[in-house]
XYZ file of C-alpha atoms in Angstrom:
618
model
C -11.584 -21.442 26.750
C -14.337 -24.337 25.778
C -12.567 -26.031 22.692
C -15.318 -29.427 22.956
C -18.444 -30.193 21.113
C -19.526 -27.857 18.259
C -22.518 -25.436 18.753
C -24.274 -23.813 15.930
C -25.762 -20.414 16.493
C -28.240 -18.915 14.225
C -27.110 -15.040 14.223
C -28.971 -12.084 12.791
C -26.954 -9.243 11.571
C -28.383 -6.970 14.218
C -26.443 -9.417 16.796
C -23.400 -9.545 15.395
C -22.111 -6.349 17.863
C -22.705 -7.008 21.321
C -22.507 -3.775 23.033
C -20.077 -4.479 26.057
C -19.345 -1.395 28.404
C -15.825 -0.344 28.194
C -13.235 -0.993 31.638
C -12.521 2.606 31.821
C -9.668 1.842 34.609
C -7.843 -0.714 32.105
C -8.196 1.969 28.973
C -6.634 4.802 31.676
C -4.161 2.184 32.536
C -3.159 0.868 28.888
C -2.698 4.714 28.379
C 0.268 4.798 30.766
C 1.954 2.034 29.468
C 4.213 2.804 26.617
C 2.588 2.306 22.775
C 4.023 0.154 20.668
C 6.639 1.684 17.797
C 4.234 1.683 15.065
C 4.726 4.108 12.066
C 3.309 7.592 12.474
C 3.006 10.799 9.910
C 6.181 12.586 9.730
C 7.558 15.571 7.516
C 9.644 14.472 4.673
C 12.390 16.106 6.278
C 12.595 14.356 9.260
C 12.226 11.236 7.481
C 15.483 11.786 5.449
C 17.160 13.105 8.720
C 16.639 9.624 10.835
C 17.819 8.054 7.143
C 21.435 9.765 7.504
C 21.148 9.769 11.060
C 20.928 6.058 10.533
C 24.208 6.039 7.811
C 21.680 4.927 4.945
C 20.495 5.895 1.297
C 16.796 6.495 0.850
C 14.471 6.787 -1.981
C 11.017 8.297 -2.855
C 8.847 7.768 -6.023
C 6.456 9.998 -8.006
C 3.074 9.211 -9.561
C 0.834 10.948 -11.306
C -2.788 10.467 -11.637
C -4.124 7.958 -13.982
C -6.845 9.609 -16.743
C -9.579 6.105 -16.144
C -11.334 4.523 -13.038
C -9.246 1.404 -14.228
C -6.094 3.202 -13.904
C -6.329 4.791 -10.627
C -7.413 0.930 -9.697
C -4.247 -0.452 -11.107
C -1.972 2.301 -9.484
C -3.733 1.510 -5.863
C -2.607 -1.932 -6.176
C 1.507 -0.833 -7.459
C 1.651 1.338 -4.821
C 0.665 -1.248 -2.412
C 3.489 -3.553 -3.928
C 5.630 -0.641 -3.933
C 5.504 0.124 -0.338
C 7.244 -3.459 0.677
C 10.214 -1.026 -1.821
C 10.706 0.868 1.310
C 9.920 4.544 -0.074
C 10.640 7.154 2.462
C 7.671 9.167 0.690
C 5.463 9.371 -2.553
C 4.413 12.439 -4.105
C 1.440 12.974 -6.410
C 1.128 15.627 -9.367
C -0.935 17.959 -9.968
C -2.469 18.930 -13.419
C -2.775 22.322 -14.618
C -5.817 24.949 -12.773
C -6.098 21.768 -10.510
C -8.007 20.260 -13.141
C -6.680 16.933 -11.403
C -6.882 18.305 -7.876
C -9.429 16.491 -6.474
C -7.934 13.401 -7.799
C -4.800 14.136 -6.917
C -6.233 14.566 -2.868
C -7.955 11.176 -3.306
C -5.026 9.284 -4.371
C -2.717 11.314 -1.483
C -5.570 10.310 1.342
C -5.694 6.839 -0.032
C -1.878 6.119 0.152
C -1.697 7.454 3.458
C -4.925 5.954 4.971
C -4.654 2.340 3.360
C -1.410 1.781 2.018
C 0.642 3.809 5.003
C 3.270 5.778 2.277
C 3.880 9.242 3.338
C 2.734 11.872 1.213
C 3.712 14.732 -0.547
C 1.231 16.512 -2.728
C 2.350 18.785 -5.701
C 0.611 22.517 -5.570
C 1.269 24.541 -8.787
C 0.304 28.050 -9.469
C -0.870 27.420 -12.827
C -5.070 28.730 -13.467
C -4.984 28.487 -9.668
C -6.615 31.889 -7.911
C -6.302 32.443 -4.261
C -9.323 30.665 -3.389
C -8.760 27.674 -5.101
C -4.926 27.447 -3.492
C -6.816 28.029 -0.160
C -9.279 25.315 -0.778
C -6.432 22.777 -1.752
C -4.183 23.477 1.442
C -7.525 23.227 3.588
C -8.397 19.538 2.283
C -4.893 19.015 2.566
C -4.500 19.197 6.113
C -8.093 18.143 6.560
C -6.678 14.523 5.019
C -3.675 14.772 7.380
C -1.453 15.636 4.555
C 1.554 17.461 5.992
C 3.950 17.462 2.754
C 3.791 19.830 -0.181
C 5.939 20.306 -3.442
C 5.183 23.792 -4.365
C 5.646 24.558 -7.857
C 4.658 27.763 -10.517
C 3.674 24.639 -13.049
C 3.476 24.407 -16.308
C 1.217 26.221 -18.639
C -1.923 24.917 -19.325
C -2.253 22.402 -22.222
C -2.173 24.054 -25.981
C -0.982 27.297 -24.019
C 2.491 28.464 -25.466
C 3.340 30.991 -22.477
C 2.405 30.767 -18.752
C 0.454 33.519 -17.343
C -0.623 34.375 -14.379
C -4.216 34.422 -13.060
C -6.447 37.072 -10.988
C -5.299 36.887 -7.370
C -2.902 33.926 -8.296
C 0.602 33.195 -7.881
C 3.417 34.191 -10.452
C 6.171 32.095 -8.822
C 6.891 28.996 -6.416
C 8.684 31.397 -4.191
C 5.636 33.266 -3.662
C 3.567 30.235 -3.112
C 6.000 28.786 -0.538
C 5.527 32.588 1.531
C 1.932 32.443 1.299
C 1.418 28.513 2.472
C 3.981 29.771 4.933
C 2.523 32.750 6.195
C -1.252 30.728 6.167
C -0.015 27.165 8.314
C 3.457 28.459 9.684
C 5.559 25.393 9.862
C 2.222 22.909 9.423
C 3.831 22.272 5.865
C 7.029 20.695 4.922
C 7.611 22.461 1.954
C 9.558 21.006 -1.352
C 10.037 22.892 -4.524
C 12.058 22.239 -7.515
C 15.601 22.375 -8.992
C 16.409 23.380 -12.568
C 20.337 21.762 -12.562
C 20.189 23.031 -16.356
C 17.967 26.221 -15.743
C 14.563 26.359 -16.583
C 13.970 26.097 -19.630
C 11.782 29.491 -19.863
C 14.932 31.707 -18.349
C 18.091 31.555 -20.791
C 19.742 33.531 -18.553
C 21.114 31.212 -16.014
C 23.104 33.324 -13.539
C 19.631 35.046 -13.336
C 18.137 31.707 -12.692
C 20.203 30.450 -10.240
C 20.413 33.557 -8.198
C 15.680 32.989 -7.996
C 16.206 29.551 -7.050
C 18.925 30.018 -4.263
C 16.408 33.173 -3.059
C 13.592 30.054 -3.244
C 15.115 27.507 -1.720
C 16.495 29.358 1.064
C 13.046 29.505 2.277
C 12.260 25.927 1.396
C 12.593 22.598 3.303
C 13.925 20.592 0.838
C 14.793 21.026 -3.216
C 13.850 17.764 -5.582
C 15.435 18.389 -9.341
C 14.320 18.360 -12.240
C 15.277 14.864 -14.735
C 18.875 14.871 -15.747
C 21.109 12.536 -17.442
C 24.408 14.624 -16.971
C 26.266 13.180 -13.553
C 29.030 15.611 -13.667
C 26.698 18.861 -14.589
C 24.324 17.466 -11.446
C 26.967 17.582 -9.056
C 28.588 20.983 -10.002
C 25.343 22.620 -9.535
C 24.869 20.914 -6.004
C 28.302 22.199 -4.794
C 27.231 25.419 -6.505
C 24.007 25.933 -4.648
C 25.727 24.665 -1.523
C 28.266 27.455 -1.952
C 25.471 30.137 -2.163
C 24.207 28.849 1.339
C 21.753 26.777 0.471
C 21.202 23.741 3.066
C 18.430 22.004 2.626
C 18.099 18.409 1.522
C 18.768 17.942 -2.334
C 16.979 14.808 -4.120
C 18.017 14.252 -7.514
C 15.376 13.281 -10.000
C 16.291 10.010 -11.829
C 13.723 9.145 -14.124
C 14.572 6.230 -15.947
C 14.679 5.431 -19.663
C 11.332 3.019 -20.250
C 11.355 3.188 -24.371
C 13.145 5.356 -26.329
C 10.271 6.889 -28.515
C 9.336 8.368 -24.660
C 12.737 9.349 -23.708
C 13.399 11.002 -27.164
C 9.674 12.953 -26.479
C 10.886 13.348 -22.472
C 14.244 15.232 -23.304
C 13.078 17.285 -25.819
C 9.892 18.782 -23.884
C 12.201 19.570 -20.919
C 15.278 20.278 -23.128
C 17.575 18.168 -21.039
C 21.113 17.891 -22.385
C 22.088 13.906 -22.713
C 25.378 13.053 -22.744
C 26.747 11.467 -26.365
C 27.502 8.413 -24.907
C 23.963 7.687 -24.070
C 22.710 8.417 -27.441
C 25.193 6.300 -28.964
C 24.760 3.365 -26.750
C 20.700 3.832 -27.881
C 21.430 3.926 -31.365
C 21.511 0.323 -31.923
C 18.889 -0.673 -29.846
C 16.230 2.024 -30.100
C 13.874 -0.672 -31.984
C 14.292 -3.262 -29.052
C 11.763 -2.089 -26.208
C 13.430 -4.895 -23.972
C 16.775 -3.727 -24.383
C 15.979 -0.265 -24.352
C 14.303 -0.836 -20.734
C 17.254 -2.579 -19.718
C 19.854 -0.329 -20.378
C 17.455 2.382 -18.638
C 18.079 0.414 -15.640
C 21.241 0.206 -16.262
C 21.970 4.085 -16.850
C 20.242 4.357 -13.771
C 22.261 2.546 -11.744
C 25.194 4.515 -12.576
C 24.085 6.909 -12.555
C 23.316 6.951 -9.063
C 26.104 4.870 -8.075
C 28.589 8.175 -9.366
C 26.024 10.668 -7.285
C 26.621 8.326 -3.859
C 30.213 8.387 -4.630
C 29.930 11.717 -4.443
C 28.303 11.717 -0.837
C 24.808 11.659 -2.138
C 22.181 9.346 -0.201
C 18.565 10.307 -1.619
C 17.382 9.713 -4.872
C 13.925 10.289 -6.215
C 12.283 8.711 -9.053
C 9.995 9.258 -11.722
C 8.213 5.966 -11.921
C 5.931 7.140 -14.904
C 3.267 4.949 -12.514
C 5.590 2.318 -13.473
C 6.833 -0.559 -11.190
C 9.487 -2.758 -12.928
C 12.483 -0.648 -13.487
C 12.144 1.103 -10.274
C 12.359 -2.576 -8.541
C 15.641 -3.458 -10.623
C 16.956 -0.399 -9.970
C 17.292 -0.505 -6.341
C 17.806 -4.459 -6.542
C 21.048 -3.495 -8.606
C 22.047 -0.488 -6.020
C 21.160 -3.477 -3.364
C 19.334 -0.710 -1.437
C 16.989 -2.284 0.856
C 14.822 -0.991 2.833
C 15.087 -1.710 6.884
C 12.753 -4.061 7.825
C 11.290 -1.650 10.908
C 10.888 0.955 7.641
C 9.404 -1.263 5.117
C 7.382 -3.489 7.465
C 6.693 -1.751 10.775
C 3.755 -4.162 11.623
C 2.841 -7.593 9.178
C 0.507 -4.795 7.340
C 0.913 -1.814 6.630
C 0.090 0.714 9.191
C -2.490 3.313 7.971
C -1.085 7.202 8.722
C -4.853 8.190 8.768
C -4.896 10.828 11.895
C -7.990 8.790 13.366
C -5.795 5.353 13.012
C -2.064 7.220 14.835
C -2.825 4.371 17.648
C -4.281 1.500 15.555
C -1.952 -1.884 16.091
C -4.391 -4.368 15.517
C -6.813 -5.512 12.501
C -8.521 -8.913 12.424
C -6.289 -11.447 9.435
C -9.682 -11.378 7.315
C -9.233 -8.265 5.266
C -5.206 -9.829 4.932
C -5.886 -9.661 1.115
C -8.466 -6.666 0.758
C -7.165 -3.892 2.783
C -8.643 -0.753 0.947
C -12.336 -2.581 2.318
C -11.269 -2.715 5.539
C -9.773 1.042 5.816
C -13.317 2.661 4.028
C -15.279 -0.029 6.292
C -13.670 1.174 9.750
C -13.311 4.901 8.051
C -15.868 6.335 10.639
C -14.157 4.926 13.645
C -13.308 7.910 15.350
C -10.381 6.661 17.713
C -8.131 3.215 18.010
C -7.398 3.469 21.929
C -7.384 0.149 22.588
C -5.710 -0.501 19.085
C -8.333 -1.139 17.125
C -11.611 0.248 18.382
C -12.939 1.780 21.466
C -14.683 -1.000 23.035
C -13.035 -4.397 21.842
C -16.400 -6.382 21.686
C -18.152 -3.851 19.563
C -16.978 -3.016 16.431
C -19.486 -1.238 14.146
C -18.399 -1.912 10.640
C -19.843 0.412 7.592
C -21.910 -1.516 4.889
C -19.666 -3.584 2.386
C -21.527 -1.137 -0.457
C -19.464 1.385 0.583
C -16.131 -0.276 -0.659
C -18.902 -1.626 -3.560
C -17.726 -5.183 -3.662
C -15.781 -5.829 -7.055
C -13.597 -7.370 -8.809
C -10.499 -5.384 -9.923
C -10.655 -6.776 -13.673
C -13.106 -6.017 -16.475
C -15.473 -9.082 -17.522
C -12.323 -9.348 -20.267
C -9.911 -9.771 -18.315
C -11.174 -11.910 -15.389
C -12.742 -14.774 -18.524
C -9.242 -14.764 -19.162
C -8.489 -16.000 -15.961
C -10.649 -18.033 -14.553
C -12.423 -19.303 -17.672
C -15.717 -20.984 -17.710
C -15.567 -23.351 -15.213
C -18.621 -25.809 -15.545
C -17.836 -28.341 -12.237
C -16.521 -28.649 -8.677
C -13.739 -30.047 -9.707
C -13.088 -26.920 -12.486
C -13.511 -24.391 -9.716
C -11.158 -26.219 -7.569
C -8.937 -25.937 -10.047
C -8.595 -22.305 -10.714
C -7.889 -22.047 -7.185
C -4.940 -24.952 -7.710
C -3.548 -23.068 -10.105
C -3.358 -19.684 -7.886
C -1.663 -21.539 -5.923
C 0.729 -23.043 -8.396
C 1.340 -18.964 -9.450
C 0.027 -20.029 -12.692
C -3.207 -17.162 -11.928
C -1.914 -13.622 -10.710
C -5.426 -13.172 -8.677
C -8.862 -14.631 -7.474
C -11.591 -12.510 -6.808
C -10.601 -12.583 -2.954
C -6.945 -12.022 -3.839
C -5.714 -9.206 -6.099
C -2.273 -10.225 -5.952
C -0.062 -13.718 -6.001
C 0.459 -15.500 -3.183
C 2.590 -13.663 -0.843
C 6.188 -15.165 0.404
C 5.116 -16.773 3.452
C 2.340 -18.568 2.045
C 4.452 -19.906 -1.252
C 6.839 -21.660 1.671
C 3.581 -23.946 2.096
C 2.087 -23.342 -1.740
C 2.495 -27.631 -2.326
C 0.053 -27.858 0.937
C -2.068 -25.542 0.198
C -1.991 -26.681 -3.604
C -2.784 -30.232 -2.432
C -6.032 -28.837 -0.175
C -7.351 -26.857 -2.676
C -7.478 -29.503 -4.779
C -9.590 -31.741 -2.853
C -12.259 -28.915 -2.327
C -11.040 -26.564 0.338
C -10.533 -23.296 -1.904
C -8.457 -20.949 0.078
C -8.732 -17.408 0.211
C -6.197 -16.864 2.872
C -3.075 -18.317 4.753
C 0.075 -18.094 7.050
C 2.701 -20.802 8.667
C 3.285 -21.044 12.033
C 6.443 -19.257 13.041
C 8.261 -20.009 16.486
C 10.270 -17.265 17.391
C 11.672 -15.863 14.006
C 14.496 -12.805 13.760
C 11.855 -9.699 13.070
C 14.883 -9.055 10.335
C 13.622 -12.341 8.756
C 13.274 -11.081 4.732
C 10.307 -13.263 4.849
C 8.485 -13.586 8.016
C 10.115 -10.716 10.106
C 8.835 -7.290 11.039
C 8.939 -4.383 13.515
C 11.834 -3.085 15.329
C 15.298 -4.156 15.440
C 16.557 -7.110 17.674
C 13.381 -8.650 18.179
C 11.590 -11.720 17.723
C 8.026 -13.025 15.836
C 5.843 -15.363 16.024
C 2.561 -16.314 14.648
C 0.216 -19.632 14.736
C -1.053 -21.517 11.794
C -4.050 -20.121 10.104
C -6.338 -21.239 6.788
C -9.514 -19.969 5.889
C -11.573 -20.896 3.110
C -14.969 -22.156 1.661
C -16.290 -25.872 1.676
C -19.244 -28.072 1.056
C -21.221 -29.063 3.710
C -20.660 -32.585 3.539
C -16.916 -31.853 3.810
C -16.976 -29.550 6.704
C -19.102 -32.831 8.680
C -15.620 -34.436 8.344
C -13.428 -32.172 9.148
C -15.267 -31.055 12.172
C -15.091 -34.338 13.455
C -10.834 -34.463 12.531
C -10.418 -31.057 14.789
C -12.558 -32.500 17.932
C -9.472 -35.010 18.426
C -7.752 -31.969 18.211
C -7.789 -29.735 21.368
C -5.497 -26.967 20.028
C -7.200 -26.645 16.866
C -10.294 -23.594 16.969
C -12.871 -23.065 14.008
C -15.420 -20.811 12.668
C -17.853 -21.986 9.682
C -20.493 -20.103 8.574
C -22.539 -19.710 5.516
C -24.213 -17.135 3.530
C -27.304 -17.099 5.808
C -25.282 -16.648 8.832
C -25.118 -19.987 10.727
C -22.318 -20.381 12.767
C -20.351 -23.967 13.612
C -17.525 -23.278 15.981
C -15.622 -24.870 18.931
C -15.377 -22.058 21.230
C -17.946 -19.994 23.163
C -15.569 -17.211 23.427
C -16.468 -14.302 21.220
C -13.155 -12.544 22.287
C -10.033 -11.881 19.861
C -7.799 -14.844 19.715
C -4.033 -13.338 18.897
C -2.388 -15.226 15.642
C 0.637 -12.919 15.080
C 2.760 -11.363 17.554
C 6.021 -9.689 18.168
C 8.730 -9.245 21.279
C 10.560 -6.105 21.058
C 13.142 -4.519 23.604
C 12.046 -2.280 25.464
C 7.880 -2.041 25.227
C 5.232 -4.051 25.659
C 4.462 -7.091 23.330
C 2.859 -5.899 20.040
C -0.362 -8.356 18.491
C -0.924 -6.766 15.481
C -3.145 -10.120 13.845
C -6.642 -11.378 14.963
C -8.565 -13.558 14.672
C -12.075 -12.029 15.976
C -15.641 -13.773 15.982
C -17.566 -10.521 15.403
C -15.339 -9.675 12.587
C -15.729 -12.741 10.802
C -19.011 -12.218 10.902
C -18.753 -8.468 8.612
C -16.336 -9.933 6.536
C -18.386 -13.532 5.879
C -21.000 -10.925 3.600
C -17.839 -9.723 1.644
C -16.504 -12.793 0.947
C -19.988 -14.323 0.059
C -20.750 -10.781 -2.653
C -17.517 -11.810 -4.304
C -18.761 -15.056 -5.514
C -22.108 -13.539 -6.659
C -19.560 -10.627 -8.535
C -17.595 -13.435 -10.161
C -20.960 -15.303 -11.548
C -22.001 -12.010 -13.106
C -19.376 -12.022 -14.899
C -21.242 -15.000 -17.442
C -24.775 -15.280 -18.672
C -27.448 -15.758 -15.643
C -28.469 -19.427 -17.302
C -25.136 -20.683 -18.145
C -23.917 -23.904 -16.323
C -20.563 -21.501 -14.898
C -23.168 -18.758 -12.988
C -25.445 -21.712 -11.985
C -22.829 -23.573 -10.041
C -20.831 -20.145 -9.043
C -24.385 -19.450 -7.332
C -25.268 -22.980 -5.706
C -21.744 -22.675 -3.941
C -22.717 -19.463 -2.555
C -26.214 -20.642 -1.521
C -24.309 -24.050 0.090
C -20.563 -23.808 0.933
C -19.352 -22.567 4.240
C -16.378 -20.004 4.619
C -14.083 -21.847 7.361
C -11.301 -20.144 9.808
C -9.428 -22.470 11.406
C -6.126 -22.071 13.757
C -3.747 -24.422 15.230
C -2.884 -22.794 18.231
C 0.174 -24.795 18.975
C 2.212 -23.105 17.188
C 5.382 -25.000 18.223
C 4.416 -28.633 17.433
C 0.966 -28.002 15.396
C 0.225 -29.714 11.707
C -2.817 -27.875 10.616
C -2.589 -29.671 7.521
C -2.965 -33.254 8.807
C -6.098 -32.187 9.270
C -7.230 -32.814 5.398
């Protein structure tokens, strides 16, 4: 590799894919060596069946969709902090006649394609005819869904009693027969568990006797919200006794303010224990301690079901993320680190992306771009596209470059700044945690990065505004809570990496700094698409990797020439999207838009990853 004098190359965005005709000897030989352990689409059941194979508790969480473009927004980015949780599954609702549905789809394709979550959508018969259940199981398995909770539903808002529709369903247990008889064992099929009854049948021997006849036929059975323990666990030995052996998740849905669990309980008539209600009583006015002792309750409660030989436990997070976290922080569940972090992203379960193990460190920050600008890719045989050299990436309009905040809420933030030296420090103090998010980064620095936050704090103020970072790591346990991932017993490693944007006059310095460097490789360009680098190589150049027993060393991190390229017009937009944000004439969107006109976005890595000091560099 030619790591000498700098070149600059003047590339047009019609050169930016070199077409490069695919060894097809090495592809039939990769194919015969064995893949990498990467996570794959799996029924829920088999999922919880490696879980007690293993001797662990698991846990899955439910959402529902949000009613505002904002909302599903926000959700996107919990569930993506959710998933380092360690969920075995989600599930997603589904409103009344499907009057969610296709939302419901969207947000089931999304967590499995971008976020990697395994996903169970909810199917009621409620206002749903034939057709329409026909339609929703098609697009279903279309999006590589393969888990469904299949439920009669409730009737339809301002509806007293539920009623069946032309050439509908009346029950779940018909549902479950016809998905069933349509995709034989396609489906994993969940339904639900009334341990009070349902509230529409007083008569609960009757009850029991249709859900025993439902469940029988089901894969698994996830109950209905309860705050009774003991009445929980009599009707699980009861069931069990009437031959019924299918997984059982109880439904824990924690207590978030009492005005909502008062509302919650009633609704679904759920008995509540006089304990509870008196241990409320003095607080109900505090939200804070209200939320607390939610958590609390919840951890109890659970606590008494796996004393009991329980080990699942499903959630209603209410599209909430706080209590959840405490919850299994105070149950001191954690999720394996080959479960929660199979690869240092998180592996999409998109059918086209089953062999997918690597992604250029670029998109580290903006995932959901990457996965709709790669969407057409039709196979990952190499592990990320079909001929390495030629990736053809969609148009960044069809993520439609934005910023996750309204105008409100991102003046907030980043305020009017009116210099250099005020844009410099925003970025200081996103690096300081004092900002939750930059336009490049929707979320705070992650864990790695904070173990060099005063370096990169130090940087940034000078002028070099990072958008994205990691440490060099020599060798670390993959079940390092911080660095590791992957399978057991193995060991990863990763070379230093910063990127970010700088003035011209400061990237003529610290191009000169790297040439005494000969481990150190660059990439500058600017908006316009000139290119300043060391190498001549337009090849991938590996900056995180893992040694497993047993298979082949896994590079799931990149950093790739062409790629940098597609992603340089991202990262550009987002300055132009934070400018709009002010008036066109005011000093803020006048300097916002001279940096994008000027400034170059830098990648640099020190490949010694051993000895290297990338930031003696500044």
């Amino acid at each position: 590799m030619f790591w000498g004098t700098p070149i600059i190359i003047n590339l047009r965005k019609d050169q930016c894919a070199p077409s490069v005709q695919s060894n097809k000897k090495e592809q039939n030989q990769r194919k015969k060596k064995k893949d990498p352990q990467i996570a794959a689409r799996m029924k829920i059941t088999k999922k919880i069946q490696r879980a007690l194979d293993e001797g662990r508790c698991f846990w899955s969480f439910e959402y529902f969709p949000p009613k505002t473009d904002i909302g599903v927004s926000n959700l996107y980015d919990r569930m993506e902090r959710m998933y380092t949780l360690g969920p075995e599954f989600i599930d997603v609702t589904w409103a009344a006649g499907g009057s969610s549905s296709e939302l419901t789809l969207q947000i089931c394709t999304t967590a499995q394609a971008v976020y990697g979550l395994e996903t169970c959508m909810h199917l009621t018969c409620t206002n749903m005819p034939r057709a329409k259940i026909d339609e929703a199981l098609k697009e279903a398995k279309a999006a590589g869904i393969q888990n469904i909770l299949a439920l009669r539903g409730d009737p339809p808002r301002g509806q007293i009693n539920w009623t069946k529709v032309d050439s509908g369903f009346s029950n779940a247990i018909d549902l479950v027969k016809y998905i069933k008889e349509q995709y034989g064992d396609y489906f994993c099929i969940g339904v639900a568990g009334y341990p009070e009854g349902h509230i529409e049948n007083h008569d609960f021997g009757q009850d029991f006797k249709y859900f025993v006849e439902k469940a029988k036929i089901a894969d698994y059975v996830v109950t209905q919200l309860f705050y009774d323990v003991e009445l929980y666990l009599k009707w699980v030995e009861q069931v069990r006794e009437a031959g019924v052996t299918c997984p059982i998740l109880p439904g824990i849905m924690p207590i978030q303010s009492y005005g909502g669990f008062k509302r919650m309980t009633s609704l679904c008539k759920t008995k509540v224990p006089a304990f509870i209600l008196e241990e409320l009583e003095p607080i109900k006015d505090d939200d804070k301690a209200v939320k607390e002792y939610g958590v609390s309750l919840a951890v109890s409660m659970c606590n008494k079901i796996k004393a009991a030989g329980g080990r699942g436990f499903h959630f209603y997070c209410l599209n909430l993320e706080k209590s959840v976290r405490l919850i299994l922080e105070g149950l001191e569940f954690v999720a394996p680190i080959e479960v929660a972090k199979p690869l240092p992203w998180s592996p999409s379960l998109a059918r086209n992306r089953e062999k997918e193990t690597v992604r250029p460190i670029f998109w580290k920050n903006r995932t959901r771009s990457y996965i709709l600008r790669t969407e057409s890719w039709d196979d990952f045989p190499n592990g990320r596209w079909g001929d390495s050299r030629s990736p053809a990436y969609g148009d960044i309009d069809g993520y439609g470059v934005s910023l996750k905040y309204t105008e409100e809420e991102a003046l907030a933030m980043w305020g009017n700044p009116k210099t250099v030296a005020d844009i410099c420090n925003v970025f200081v103090s996103f690096c300081k945690n004092e900002l939750s998010a930059l336009p490049w980064c929707d979320q705070p620095m992650t864990s790695e990065s904070a173990n060099i936050r005063d370096k990169l704090t130090s940087i940034n103020a000078r002028g070099f505004l990072t958008i994205n970072s990691q440490p060099a790591i020599d060798g670390a346990l993959s079940s390092d809570p911080v660095y590791g991932w992957g399978p057991k017993n193995g060991f990863v490693y990763q070379k230093a990496y910063l990127e970010f944007f700088v003035s011209p006059a400061e990237l003529d310095t610290l191009i000169r700094k790297i040439s005494a460097v000969p481990t150190v490789t660059f990439h500058a360009v600017n908006k316009d698409g000139d290119l300043k680098t060391n190498t001549q190589s337009d090849g991938p150049n590996a900056v995180t990797w893992g040694v497993f027993p047993g298979q082949e060393i896994v590079q799931p991190t990149v950093v790739d020439p062409v790629s940098f390229m597609a992603w340089k017009d991202e990262a550009f937009d987002l300055w132009n999207k934070w400018a709009s944000i002010y008036k066109d004439d005011s000093p803020t969107a006048k300097l916002i838009r001279e940096i994008t006109d000027t400034w170059f976005l830098v990648n640099i890595v020190d490949n010694n990853y051993r000895q290297g000091n990338i930031f003696s560099l500044f």
